[in-house]
Amino acid sequence: MAQTEDWISPPAPDEGDEYLNVDFRVGASLIAQVNTAEETAYVKLHAAFYWTDKRLIGYKDSVLPEKLWGPWIVVRNGSASEFVYDEREFVLVDSDTGRLKRFVVYEGTVHSSMDSLGDFPFDADTICTEFACTGNWRCWDGTMSGSVAKGRGFNLREVRRPEEGSIIGIYWSGHISEWKLYGACFLTHDQHDKSGHITKHIELKFKVCRRAWYYFIKVLLPLFLLVFMFAGTFIFPVDDLASRQDNTMTGFLAAFALIYVVSEHLPKTSKLTPVDQAIMLSLVSMVLCAVENWTVYLFALHDDLARAERINTIFGITLGVFYVLLIMLLLARPAYRRHLMKLQWRQEAAGSKRLLAQRNPNSPPISEYHMSFNPSEL
């Protein structure tokens, strides 16, 4: 029993260190089924841990001690009933120094808040997985696990040795249906509570932009074609109220029905998206046209046909110009915000790259790291 308790205890820290240093790196091999309405995504991630246990220096057995201590982190924003933890490796990588490696795959659905849905379909957002560690540990055979009663247990920090990999890795083509992957980042911070626990929070975020062209073809193009056909109302004679109103009402009902047809493709948000605004603008334009139909018809009834036709021409041109300008404004503003976000992501990745080049094994842990994604580098 004494031997079991010895292995299940964490290794002693290096001389001069208060806690055992555990280096880690994270990565992803799949992101799929991104549901903006439910703010969920299916992810397959992994974390690799590296630490030194001097008790294993010179260890020659092919199998590690069953109760050997090892670090562990948990997912905070995953679906508890669906999330799977799969340990792939727990090995001694260097018996001369006692260097160990643990490799864990995390797979399931995460709940990730998407803050830029108001710019749909030009939204640029992050898909986030939140990890947490309160000195969590799990032994080699998985039969025993726990966390520390106080403090942090061990010092979790990013990998320092080149042979142990990069801080963040992307190990698939980066294809996400409906989205384009631009990069990733991780953020860490310590949370101190009144009971004395120190929890290390790690946020792994993947920076994505929605492929807007799909929704332009699926939603906006049919709407614009509908408005173009509705514009034929101004060609009808000003005294033919029945034909003008029939065309206007047909366009209004078709645009109104489009709201329900496309609703399954649009996210549920607390404010109108640019697509919603474009549909509402089209409906308002048709209502104004209906009012104009009655106005020119009344002029025609009082034998002022020339004035009615002049009003019809001026109103039709003015409405068309304002409609085009407002649509351009509605779509250009979110598209520009997305462009600025992409520039910010590039700048953050460049800054992290410069920071990493200046680091050495004795540098303090970093709390923020960004990387850009280039499929050609896979």
XYZ file of C-alpha atoms in Angstrom:
378
model
C 0.000 0.000 0.000
C 2.881 2.373 0.779
C 4.205 1.892 -2.740
C 0.756 2.643 -4.258
C 0.411 5.825 -2.202
C 3.898 6.887 -3.289
C 3.093 6.564 -6.999
C -0.275 8.251 -6.654
C 1.316 11.325 -5.106
C 2.469 14.045 -7.530
C 6.197 14.248 -8.287
C 8.293 16.727 -6.375
C 8.899 20.061 -8.138
C 12.325 21.073 -9.350
C 14.602 22.779 -6.877
C 13.600 26.405 -6.460
C 10.065 25.879 -7.838
C 6.986 25.995 -5.644
C 4.944 23.711 -7.917
C 5.586 20.934 -10.388
C 5.779 22.346 -13.929
C 3.446 20.618 -16.405
C 3.839 21.764 -20.009
C 0.886 21.347 -22.339
C -0.182 21.900 -25.923
C -3.619 21.727 -27.516
C -4.973 21.064 -30.972
C -7.990 20.173 -33.060
C -8.668 17.464 -35.644
C -12.318 18.311 -36.360
C -14.914 21.051 -35.992
C -18.337 20.290 -37.461
C -22.088 20.786 -37.077
C -21.819 24.454 -36.124
C -25.338 25.472 -35.130
C -25.615 29.228 -34.779
C -29.236 29.082 -33.648
C -28.334 26.806 -30.709
C -24.790 28.239 -30.366
C -23.221 24.772 -30.377
C -20.515 22.969 -32.312
C -19.172 19.436 -32.476
C -15.416 19.343 -31.793
C -12.638 16.794 -31.627
C -9.734 18.255 -29.685
C -6.688 16.960 -27.899
C -4.317 18.025 -25.160
C -0.789 16.723 -24.611
C 0.926 17.082 -21.232
C 4.642 16.788 -20.493
C 6.188 16.678 -17.033
C 9.184 15.216 -15.241
C 8.890 12.557 -12.536
C 12.354 11.894 -11.091
C 11.066 8.718 -9.446
C 11.089 7.154 -12.938
C 14.693 7.956 -13.774
C 16.231 4.670 -14.941
C 12.814 2.942 -15.049
C 13.106 -0.099 -17.331
C 9.735 -1.898 -17.148
C 7.596 -1.823 -20.297
C 4.484 -0.988 -18.249
C 4.220 2.025 -15.977
C 3.009 1.695 -12.382
C -0.790 1.358 -12.374
C -1.364 4.151 -9.852
C 1.156 6.562 -11.336
C 0.033 10.178 -10.948
C -0.711 12.246 -14.066
C -2.206 15.703 -14.766
C -5.749 16.104 -16.084
C -7.991 18.924 -17.299
C -11.751 18.960 -17.846
C -14.024 20.667 -20.381
C -16.314 23.246 -18.780
C -18.690 24.108 -21.648
C -19.225 20.626 -23.075
C -22.443 18.632 -23.044
C -21.951 16.355 -20.039
C -24.073 13.535 -21.469
C -22.306 13.483 -24.849
C -18.699 14.523 -24.220
C -16.098 11.759 -24.406
C -12.600 11.731 -22.888
C -10.302 9.254 -24.608
C -6.772 8.772 -23.293
C -4.498 7.703 -26.144
C -1.068 7.848 -24.493
C 0.541 7.790 -21.079
C 4.181 6.969 -21.715
C 7.680 7.496 -20.410
C 9.404 9.351 -23.245
C 12.837 9.638 -21.601
C 13.893 7.265 -18.836
C 17.144 9.179 -18.326
C 15.278 12.251 -17.078
C 11.898 10.764 -16.109
C 10.076 12.801 -18.741
C 6.468 11.676 -19.219
C 3.748 12.383 -21.774
C -0.024 12.071 -21.538
C -2.220 12.534 -24.632
C -6.006 12.913 -24.231
C -8.677 13.351 -26.930
C -11.802 15.350 -26.112
C -14.775 14.799 -28.408
C -18.346 16.079 -28.206
C -20.618 19.093 -28.407
C -19.599 22.409 -26.856
C -21.773 25.434 -26.159
C -20.064 28.529 -27.519
C -21.563 32.011 -27.410
C -21.452 33.769 -30.798
C -21.480 37.521 -30.292
C -21.521 38.746 -33.895
C -24.693 37.024 -35.112
C -26.189 40.464 -35.576
C -23.976 40.778 -38.680
C -25.277 37.562 -40.277
C -24.306 36.464 -42.924
C -21.115 38.536 -42.610
C -20.393 37.428 -39.052
C -16.862 36.750 -37.852
C -16.768 34.834 -34.585
C -14.958 32.280 -32.443
C -15.831 28.704 -31.541
C -14.623 28.299 -27.971
C -13.842 25.286 -25.804
C -13.260 26.077 -22.133
C -10.923 23.868 -20.118
C -10.368 24.096 -16.368
C -7.853 22.603 -13.944
C -7.914 22.808 -10.153
C -4.910 20.599 -9.685
C -6.895 17.782 -11.323
C -5.116 14.460 -11.653
C -5.838 10.927 -12.827
C -3.672 7.862 -12.332
C -2.276 5.781 -15.202
C -4.932 3.034 -15.085
C -7.798 5.545 -14.681
C -9.163 3.966 -11.492
C -8.399 6.928 -9.251
C -8.677 10.659 -9.825
C -9.196 13.867 -7.918
C -8.077 17.428 -7.373
C -6.183 19.335 -4.709
C -7.919 20.580 -1.579
C -6.148 23.931 -1.724
C -3.819 25.867 -4.002
C -3.101 24.918 -7.612
C -1.511 21.455 -7.322
C 0.857 22.039 -10.241
C 1.887 24.830 -12.579
C 0.214 24.327 -15.974
C 2.043 26.231 -18.730
C 2.556 26.117 -22.503
C 5.173 23.761 -24.006
C 8.740 25.057 -24.004
C 10.755 22.359 -25.750
C 10.730 22.348 -29.587
C 10.634 18.530 -29.708
C 7.354 18.541 -27.750
C 5.412 20.379 -30.448
C 3.801 23.763 -31.018
C 1.400 25.424 -28.588
C -1.635 25.063 -30.869
C -2.015 22.537 -33.675
C -4.648 22.167 -36.389
C -4.588 18.639 -37.787
C -7.242 18.597 -40.485
C -7.941 20.546 -43.669
C -9.735 23.267 -41.736
C -12.963 22.649 -43.632
C -16.056 23.610 -41.651
C -19.346 23.489 -43.501
C -20.620 27.050 -44.059
C -17.552 28.573 -42.381
C -13.936 29.423 -43.191
C -11.223 28.912 -40.572
C -8.739 31.776 -40.173
C -6.805 30.830 -37.058
C -6.902 29.901 -33.393
C -5.884 31.250 -30.020
C -5.796 30.267 -26.403
C -6.277 32.468 -23.363
C -5.445 31.482 -19.792
C -6.103 33.040 -16.429
C -6.099 31.980 -12.780
C -9.213 32.198 -10.622
C -8.783 32.392 -6.852
C -11.753 31.502 -4.655
C -12.407 31.939 -0.946
C -11.717 28.288 -0.175
C -8.124 28.651 -1.340
C -8.479 26.894 -4.708
C -6.604 28.278 -7.678
C -8.303 27.217 -10.911
C -6.482 27.531 -14.203
C -8.945 28.422 -16.993
C -7.928 27.769 -20.588
C -10.012 29.003 -23.520
C -9.202 27.450 -26.879
C -10.839 29.557 -29.596
C -11.048 28.969 -33.333
C -11.526 32.109 -35.431
C -14.072 31.615 -38.190
C -16.009 33.666 -40.745
C -19.251 32.589 -42.339
C -19.206 31.969 -46.088
C -21.627 34.767 -47.012
C -21.869 33.858 -50.704
C -24.069 30.847 -49.934
C -26.676 33.027 -48.228
C -26.469 35.641 -50.949
C -27.511 32.982 -53.486
C -30.016 31.310 -51.153
C -31.738 34.354 -49.659
C -30.718 37.746 -51.015
C -30.661 36.948 -54.733
C -34.293 35.648 -54.740
C -35.310 38.749 -52.787
C -33.627 41.125 -55.245
C -35.162 39.301 -58.219
C -38.554 39.593 -56.548
C -38.083 43.343 -56.026
C -36.943 43.739 -59.636
C -40.143 42.061 -60.857
C -42.230 44.166 -58.468
C -40.694 47.324 -59.989
C -42.773 46.573 -63.092
C -45.664 48.159 -61.209
C -44.493 51.593 -62.374
C -44.896 50.558 -66.031
C -48.638 50.000 -65.692
C -50.884 52.954 -66.648
C -51.495 55.247 -63.686
C -55.269 54.860 -64.053
C -55.115 51.055 -64.020
C -55.338 50.718 -60.227
C -56.390 47.059 -60.256
C -53.329 45.848 -62.202
C -50.917 48.025 -60.205
C -52.302 46.872 -56.858
C -52.370 43.233 -57.946
C -48.671 43.402 -58.858
C -47.811 45.225 -55.637
C -49.752 42.827 -53.423
C -48.280 39.810 -55.198
C -44.777 41.128 -54.543
C -45.614 41.961 -50.915
C -47.044 38.514 -50.185
C -44.125 36.775 -51.916
C -41.592 38.817 -49.900
C -43.536 38.175 -46.699
C -43.600 34.440 -47.438
C -39.838 34.556 -48.035
C -39.367 35.428 -44.366
C -40.775 32.034 -43.346
C -39.082 30.138 -46.143
C -35.607 31.338 -45.145
C -36.173 31.401 -41.371
C -34.756 27.887 -41.018
C -31.476 29.135 -42.482
C -31.254 32.242 -40.309
C -30.033 32.382 -36.699
C -32.382 33.348 -33.890
C -31.116 36.675 -32.556
C -32.509 39.474 -30.389
C -31.995 42.057 -33.132
C -32.508 42.220 -36.884
C -29.689 40.880 -39.036
C -28.758 42.549 -42.353
C -30.843 39.885 -44.134
C -33.850 40.674 -41.927
C -33.351 44.369 -42.570
C -33.159 43.821 -46.338
C -36.463 41.895 -46.295
C -38.134 44.545 -44.106
C -36.870 47.320 -46.395
C -38.366 45.479 -49.366
C -41.730 45.162 -47.597
C -41.758 48.846 -46.650
C -40.927 49.784 -50.259
C -43.918 47.782 -51.483
C -46.231 49.410 -48.934
C -45.069 52.852 -50.113
C -45.710 51.756 -53.675
C -49.277 50.760 -52.738
C -49.839 54.237 -51.299
C -48.379 55.774 -54.464
C -50.739 53.670 -56.611
C -53.744 55.237 -54.907
C -52.248 58.726 -55.108
C -51.631 58.732 -58.870
C -54.981 57.009 -59.447
C -56.801 59.844 -57.675
C -54.967 62.395 -59.790
C -55.964 60.451 -62.908
C -59.611 60.385 -61.768
C -59.589 64.200 -61.632
C -58.306 64.430 -65.224
C -54.772 65.385 -64.168
C -53.117 62.505 -66.033
C -49.930 64.420 -66.827
C -49.243 65.172 -63.156
C -50.045 61.580 -62.191
C -47.548 60.203 -64.701
C -44.910 62.709 -63.562
C -45.404 61.716 -59.915
C -45.255 58.036 -60.907
C -41.945 58.517 -62.741
C -40.311 60.609 -60.027
C -41.490 58.327 -57.220
C -40.376 55.164 -59.052
C -36.868 56.520 -59.719
C -36.508 57.940 -56.191
C -37.701 54.746 -54.532
C -35.367 52.642 -56.678
C -32.336 54.820 -55.923
C -33.002 54.905 -52.171
C -33.636 51.164 -52.092
C -30.319 50.371 -53.795
C -28.362 52.800 -51.581
C -29.899 51.484 -48.366
C -29.293 47.859 -49.368
C -25.649 48.690 -50.118
C -25.348 50.393 -46.720
C -27.006 47.504 -44.876
C -24.638 44.961 -46.411
C -21.463 47.071 -46.566
C -21.313 47.915 -42.853
C -21.188 44.318 -41.519
C -18.897 43.294 -44.383
C -16.485 46.075 -43.405
C -16.623 45.086 -39.735
C -15.702 41.538 -40.744
C -12.797 42.895 -42.801
C -11.523 44.800 -39.740
C -11.830 41.660 -37.623
C -9.726 39.695 -40.102
C -7.045 42.410 -39.970
C -7.088 42.261 -36.173
C -6.669 38.469 -36.238
C -3.648 38.800 -38.551
C -2.075 41.410 -36.288
C -2.633 39.263 -33.191
C -1.024 36.242 -34.891
C 1.954 38.319 -36.013
C 2.395 39.692 -32.476
C 2.315 36.202 -30.935
C 4.839 34.970 -33.491
C 7.266 37.743 -32.526
C 6.707 37.043 -28.820
C 7.358 33.330 -29.255
C 10.625 34.014 -31.091
C 11.919 35.931 -28.060
C 11.060 33.275 -25.489
C 13.391 30.868 -23.696
C 12.805 27.915 -21.323
C 12.913 30.236 -18.305
C 10.363 32.726 -19.598
C 7.173 33.127 -17.543
C 4.018 31.416 -18.849
C 2.119 33.323 -21.504
C -1.571 34.072 -20.964
C -2.504 34.681 -24.595
C -1.342 33.158 -27.866
C -2.685 33.573 -31.415
C -1.924 31.726 -34.629
C -3.116 32.048 -38.212
C -4.247 29.060 -40.259
C -2.690 28.256 -43.604
C -3.876 24.975 -45.190
C -0.725 24.789 -47.328
C 1.353 24.323 -44.172
C -0.437 21.107 -43.172
